[in-house]
Every structure is written in structure tokens, then in C-alpha cells.
Amino acid sequence: MSLLDAARAVRENAYAPYSRFKVGAAIRGASGAIYRGVNVENVAYPEGTCAEAGAIAAMVAAGETELVEVAVIADSPEPVPPCGGCRQKLAEFGTGSTPVTLATTEGKQFATTIAELLPGRFDQSHMSHT
Ligand code: THU
């Protein structure tokens, strides 16, 4: 199964009764395993979580901390861009050149990378004095 197919399938399980905007994310760990996530909203709106965050949590819970590919899909007119927080979360576990595919349920796709999504990102080097 392709990563995008995994994201498309899991999107059906998104819990988005407030925005009605279901998002599915799938990431491939360095082992080759696929981890899936959906957005999970809450009546206390700020407590909702994004699909990307769910997929990352599943990967880390399974014992992996390196991702090599990302796919995100939503029913949007254009491929949905990850929110700022999710860009930082993806950067934590991928590299600048990690491929990210953004897609719509209608079949539009946009290929990008973590570096393109988050230029000038804060990383460990900024905490070093040497
Ligand atoms: N959302 C995601 O899950 N991922 C994205 O990349 C963009 C936005 C969710 C959050 C919220 O549940 C809904 O989409 C509307 O913002």
C-alpha cells in the first residue's frame, strides 16, 4: 500500500464534528513501517489535535524516531498545507530533504519537503554555545 493510500484510508476515521474537515496523515518510519493519524477534535476547540501529530505519536509509541516520508490528505480545493506546529513536529523526526506529499481527495497532489515547509527552523544547533 502506498503512503498516500494509507493516508486516504485512515482519513475516514478522523473525528472532526466541529470543523467537518477530515484529515488523514501517514508517515513512513526508517524501518519501512507505516504509521497513521487523523485529526481528533474536541468540544473545547484548542484541545483538538492534527492528523500529523497523531501519526507521529503512533510512530514514537512503536519505538521509531526517524521518519523518511510523509503524506497528508484532506477534502480541500488545494492540497492542504500542514499547520505551523505540525511543520515543527515533522522537522523533529525527519530531515530537510524528507519528501512530503500533500493531496486532495479529488486527486490533486503537491510534492514538497520538510525544509520547504519550514525554512529557518529552530533546531538543536540553536541551543548550543560551542
Ligand atoms: N488539520 C490537520 O489535522 N492537519 C492539517 O494539516 C491541517 C488542519 C485539522 C485540524 C482541525 O481538526 C481541522 O483540520 C480544521 O483546522
mmCIF file of C-alpha atoms and ligand atoms in Angstrom:
data_model
loop_
_atom_site.group_PDB
_atom_site.id
_atom_site.type_symbol
_atom_site.label_atom_id
_atom_site.label_comp_id
_atom_site.label_asym_id
_atom_site.label_seq_id
_atom_site.Cartn_x
_atom_site.Cartn_y
_atom_site.Cartn_z
ATOM 1 C CA MET A 1 0.000 0.000 0.000
ATOM 2 C CA SER A 2 1.343 3.440 -0.891
ATOM 3 C CA LEU A 3 1.726 6.021 1.829
ATOM 4 C CA LEU A 4 -0.916 8.203 0.207
ATOM 5 C CA ASP A 5 -3.367 5.291 0.037
ATOM 6 C CA ALA A 6 -2.792 4.702 3.748
ATOM 7 C CA ALA A 7 -3.493 8.360 4.497
ATOM 8 C CA ARG A 8 -6.603 8.306 2.302
ATOM 9 C CA ALA A 9 -7.982 5.225 4.036
ATOM 10 C CA VAL A 10 -7.326 6.349 7.593
ATOM 11 C CA ARG A 11 -8.825 9.782 6.924
ATOM 12 C CA GLU A 12 -12.262 8.165 7.071
ATOM 13 C CA ASN A 13 -11.727 7.659 10.811
ATOM 14 C CA ALA A 14 -11.000 11.309 11.546
ATOM 15 C CA TYR A 15 -13.075 12.773 14.367
ATOM 16 C CA ALA A 16 -13.973 16.222 13.083
ATOM 17 C CA PRO A 17 -17.565 17.014 14.123
ATOM 18 C CA TYR A 18 -16.801 20.721 14.635
ATOM 19 C CA SER A 19 -14.844 21.685 11.528
ATOM 20 C CA ARG A 20 -16.214 18.829 9.401
ATOM 21 C CA PHE A 21 -12.744 18.856 7.857
ATOM 22 C CA LYS A 22 -11.320 15.345 8.000
ATOM 23 C CA VAL A 23 -7.571 14.958 7.584
ATOM 24 C CA GLY A 24 -5.548 11.771 7.210
ATOM 25 C CA ALA A 25 -1.786 11.508 7.596
ATOM 26 C CA ALA A 26 0.603 8.632 7.051
ATOM 27 C CA ILE A 27 4.315 8.607 7.719
ATOM 28 C CA ARG A 28 6.904 6.001 6.889
ATOM 29 C CA GLY A 29 9.441 5.257 9.577
ATOM 30 C CA ALA A 30 13.052 4.395 8.770
ATOM 31 C CA SER A 31 12.132 0.725 9.298
ATOM 32 C CA GLY A 32 9.667 0.943 6.409
ATOM 33 C CA ALA A 33 6.633 0.668 8.671
ATOM 34 C CA ILE A 34 3.689 2.984 8.055
ATOM 35 C CA TYR A 35 2.100 4.974 10.886
ATOM 36 C CA ARG A 36 -1.277 6.593 10.545
ATOM 37 C CA GLY A 37 -3.018 9.524 12.175
ATOM 38 C CA VAL A 38 -6.214 11.538 11.914
ATOM 39 C CA ASN A 39 -7.346 14.815 13.371
ATOM 40 C CA VAL A 40 -9.187 14.372 16.667
ATOM 41 C CA GLU A 41 -11.270 17.394 17.617
ATOM 42 C CA ASN A 42 -12.776 18.319 20.967
ATOM 43 C CA VAL A 43 -15.714 20.417 22.095
ATOM 44 C CA ALA A 44 -13.069 22.511 23.851
ATOM 45 C CA TYR A 45 -11.674 23.513 20.473
ATOM 46 C CA PRO A 46 -7.998 24.151 21.362
ATOM 47 C CA GLU A 47 -7.735 20.585 22.645
ATOM 48 C CA GLY A 48 -8.088 19.177 19.143
ATOM 49 C CA THR A 49 -5.083 17.504 17.572
ATOM 50 C CA CYS A 50 -3.922 17.316 13.967
ATOM 51 C CA ALA A 51 -3.590 14.201 11.834
ATOM 52 C CA GLU A 52 0.172 14.666 11.539
ATOM 53 C CA ALA A 53 0.559 14.773 15.324
ATOM 54 C CA GLY A 54 -1.389 11.520 15.630
ATOM 55 C CA ALA A 55 0.802 9.760 13.082
ATOM 56 C CA ILE A 56 3.966 10.970 14.779
ATOM 57 C CA ALA A 57 2.675 9.803 18.172
ATOM 58 C CA ALA A 58 1.936 6.347 16.711
ATOM 59 C CA MET A 59 5.461 6.144 15.285
ATOM 60 C CA VAL A 60 7.150 7.125 18.527
ATOM 61 C CA ALA A 61 4.917 4.786 20.541
ATOM 62 C CA ALA A 62 6.061 1.961 18.260
ATOM 63 C CA GLY A 63 9.683 2.745 19.071
ATOM 64 C CA GLU A 64 10.741 4.693 15.984
ATOM 65 C CA THR A 65 12.076 8.247 15.970
ATOM 66 C CA GLU A 66 13.047 8.716 12.327
ATOM 67 C CA LEU A 67 10.608 9.367 9.524
ATOM 68 C CA VAL A 68 11.515 9.160 5.847
ATOM 69 C CA GLU A 69 8.307 10.115 4.034
ATOM 70 C CA VAL A 70 5.047 11.908 4.786
ATOM 71 C CA ALA A 71 1.613 12.007 3.119
ATOM 72 C CA VAL A 72 -1.335 14.187 4.146
ATOM 73 C CA ILE A 73 -4.777 14.241 2.539
ATOM 74 C CA ALA A 74 -7.964 16.232 3.033
ATOM 75 C CA ASP A 75 -11.092 17.159 1.124
ATOM 76 C CA SER A 76 -9.833 20.625 0.258
ATOM 77 C CA PRO A 77 -9.789 22.546 -3.027
ATOM 78 C CA GLU A 78 -5.989 22.560 -2.986
ATOM 79 C CA PRO A 79 -3.577 20.171 -1.204
ATOM 80 C CA VAL A 80 -3.782 21.074 2.457
ATOM 81 C CA PRO A 81 -0.669 22.654 3.981
ATOM 82 C CA PRO A 82 0.262 21.367 7.459
ATOM 83 C CA CYS A 83 -0.164 23.925 10.253
ATOM 84 C CA GLY A 84 2.896 25.630 11.686
ATOM 85 C CA GLY A 85 3.012 23.396 14.745
ATOM 86 C CA CYS A 86 2.901 20.248 12.640
ATOM 87 C CA ARG A 87 5.718 21.530 10.455
ATOM 88 C CA GLN A 88 7.882 21.802 13.551
ATOM 89 C CA LYS A 89 6.765 18.347 14.717
ATOM 90 C CA LEU A 90 7.647 16.796 11.352
ATOM 91 C CA ALA A 91 11.039 18.540 11.397
ATOM 92 C CA GLU A 92 11.820 16.922 14.737
ATOM 93 C CA PHE A 93 11.806 13.431 13.213
ATOM 94 C CA GLY A 94 12.670 13.978 9.550
ATOM 95 C CA THR A 95 15.412 15.816 7.657
ATOM 96 C CA GLY A 96 15.210 18.850 5.401
ATOM 97 C CA SER A 97 15.019 16.642 2.324
ATOM 98 C CA THR A 98 12.305 14.318 3.654
ATOM 99 C CA PRO A 99 9.606 14.168 0.954
ATOM 100 C CA VAL A 100 6.117 15.347 1.902
ATOM 101 C CA THR A 101 3.136 14.712 -0.369
ATOM 102 C CA LEU A 102 0.085 16.894 0.176
ATOM 103 C CA ALA A 103 -3.068 15.724 -1.556
ATOM 104 C CA THR A 104 -6.756 16.329 -2.034
ATOM 105 C CA THR A 105 -9.399 13.613 -2.075
ATOM 106 C CA GLU A 106 -10.134 14.703 -5.663
ATOM 107 C CA GLY A 107 -6.643 13.717 -6.770
ATOM 108 C CA LYS A 108 -4.576 16.907 -6.740
ATOM 109 C CA GLN A 109 -1.086 16.453 -5.359
ATOM 110 C CA PHE A 110 1.720 18.747 -4.296
ATOM 111 C CA ALA A 111 5.193 17.380 -3.614
ATOM 112 C CA THR A 112 7.351 19.270 -1.151
ATOM 113 C CA THR A 113 9.929 18.690 1.601
ATOM 114 C CA ILE A 114 10.244 19.441 5.292
ATOM 115 C CA ALA A 115 12.846 22.150 4.540
ATOM 116 C CA GLU A 116 10.473 23.876 2.127
ATOM 117 C CA LEU A 117 7.662 23.718 4.657
ATOM 118 C CA LEU A 118 9.750 25.135 7.475
ATOM 119 C CA PRO A 119 12.661 27.291 6.321
ATOM 120 C CA GLY A 120 14.872 28.671 9.055
ATOM 121 C CA ARG A 121 13.584 26.172 11.544
ATOM 122 C CA PHE A 122 14.615 26.079 15.166
ATOM 123 C CA ASP A 123 16.723 23.019 15.875
ATOM 124 C CA GLN A 124 19.207 21.646 18.396
ATOM 125 C CA SER A 125 22.077 23.700 16.945
ATOM 126 C CA HIS A 126 20.410 26.858 18.255
ATOM 127 C CA MET A 127 20.753 25.611 21.800
ATOM 128 C CA SER A 128 24.498 25.052 21.527
ATOM 129 C CA HIS A 129 27.038 27.653 22.706
ATOM 130 C CA THR A 130 30.021 25.981 21.029
HETATM 131 N N1 THU B 1 -5.819 19.805 10.420
HETATM 132 C C1 THU B 1 -4.989 18.705 10.408
HETATM 133 O O1 THU B 1 -5.288 17.697 11.060
HETATM 134 N N2 THU B 1 -3.872 18.767 9.675
HETATM 135 C C2 THU B 1 -3.534 19.789 8.839
HETATM 136 O O2 THU B 1 -2.502 19.715 8.166
HETATM 137 C C3 THU B 1 -4.394 20.985 8.756
HETATM 138 C C4 THU B 1 -5.513 21.039 9.726
HETATM 139 C C5 THU B 1 -7.078 19.710 11.160
HETATM 140 C C6 THU B 1 -7.157 20.443 12.455
HETATM 141 C C7 THU B 1 -8.662 20.621 12.627
HETATM 142 O O3 THU B 1 -9.206 19.458 13.205
HETATM 143 C C8 THU B 1 -9.167 20.725 11.192
HETATM 144 O O4 THU B 1 -8.141 20.214 10.372
HETATM 145 C C9 THU B 1 -9.518 22.136 10.760
HETATM 146 O O5 THU B 1 -8.483 23.009 11.031
#
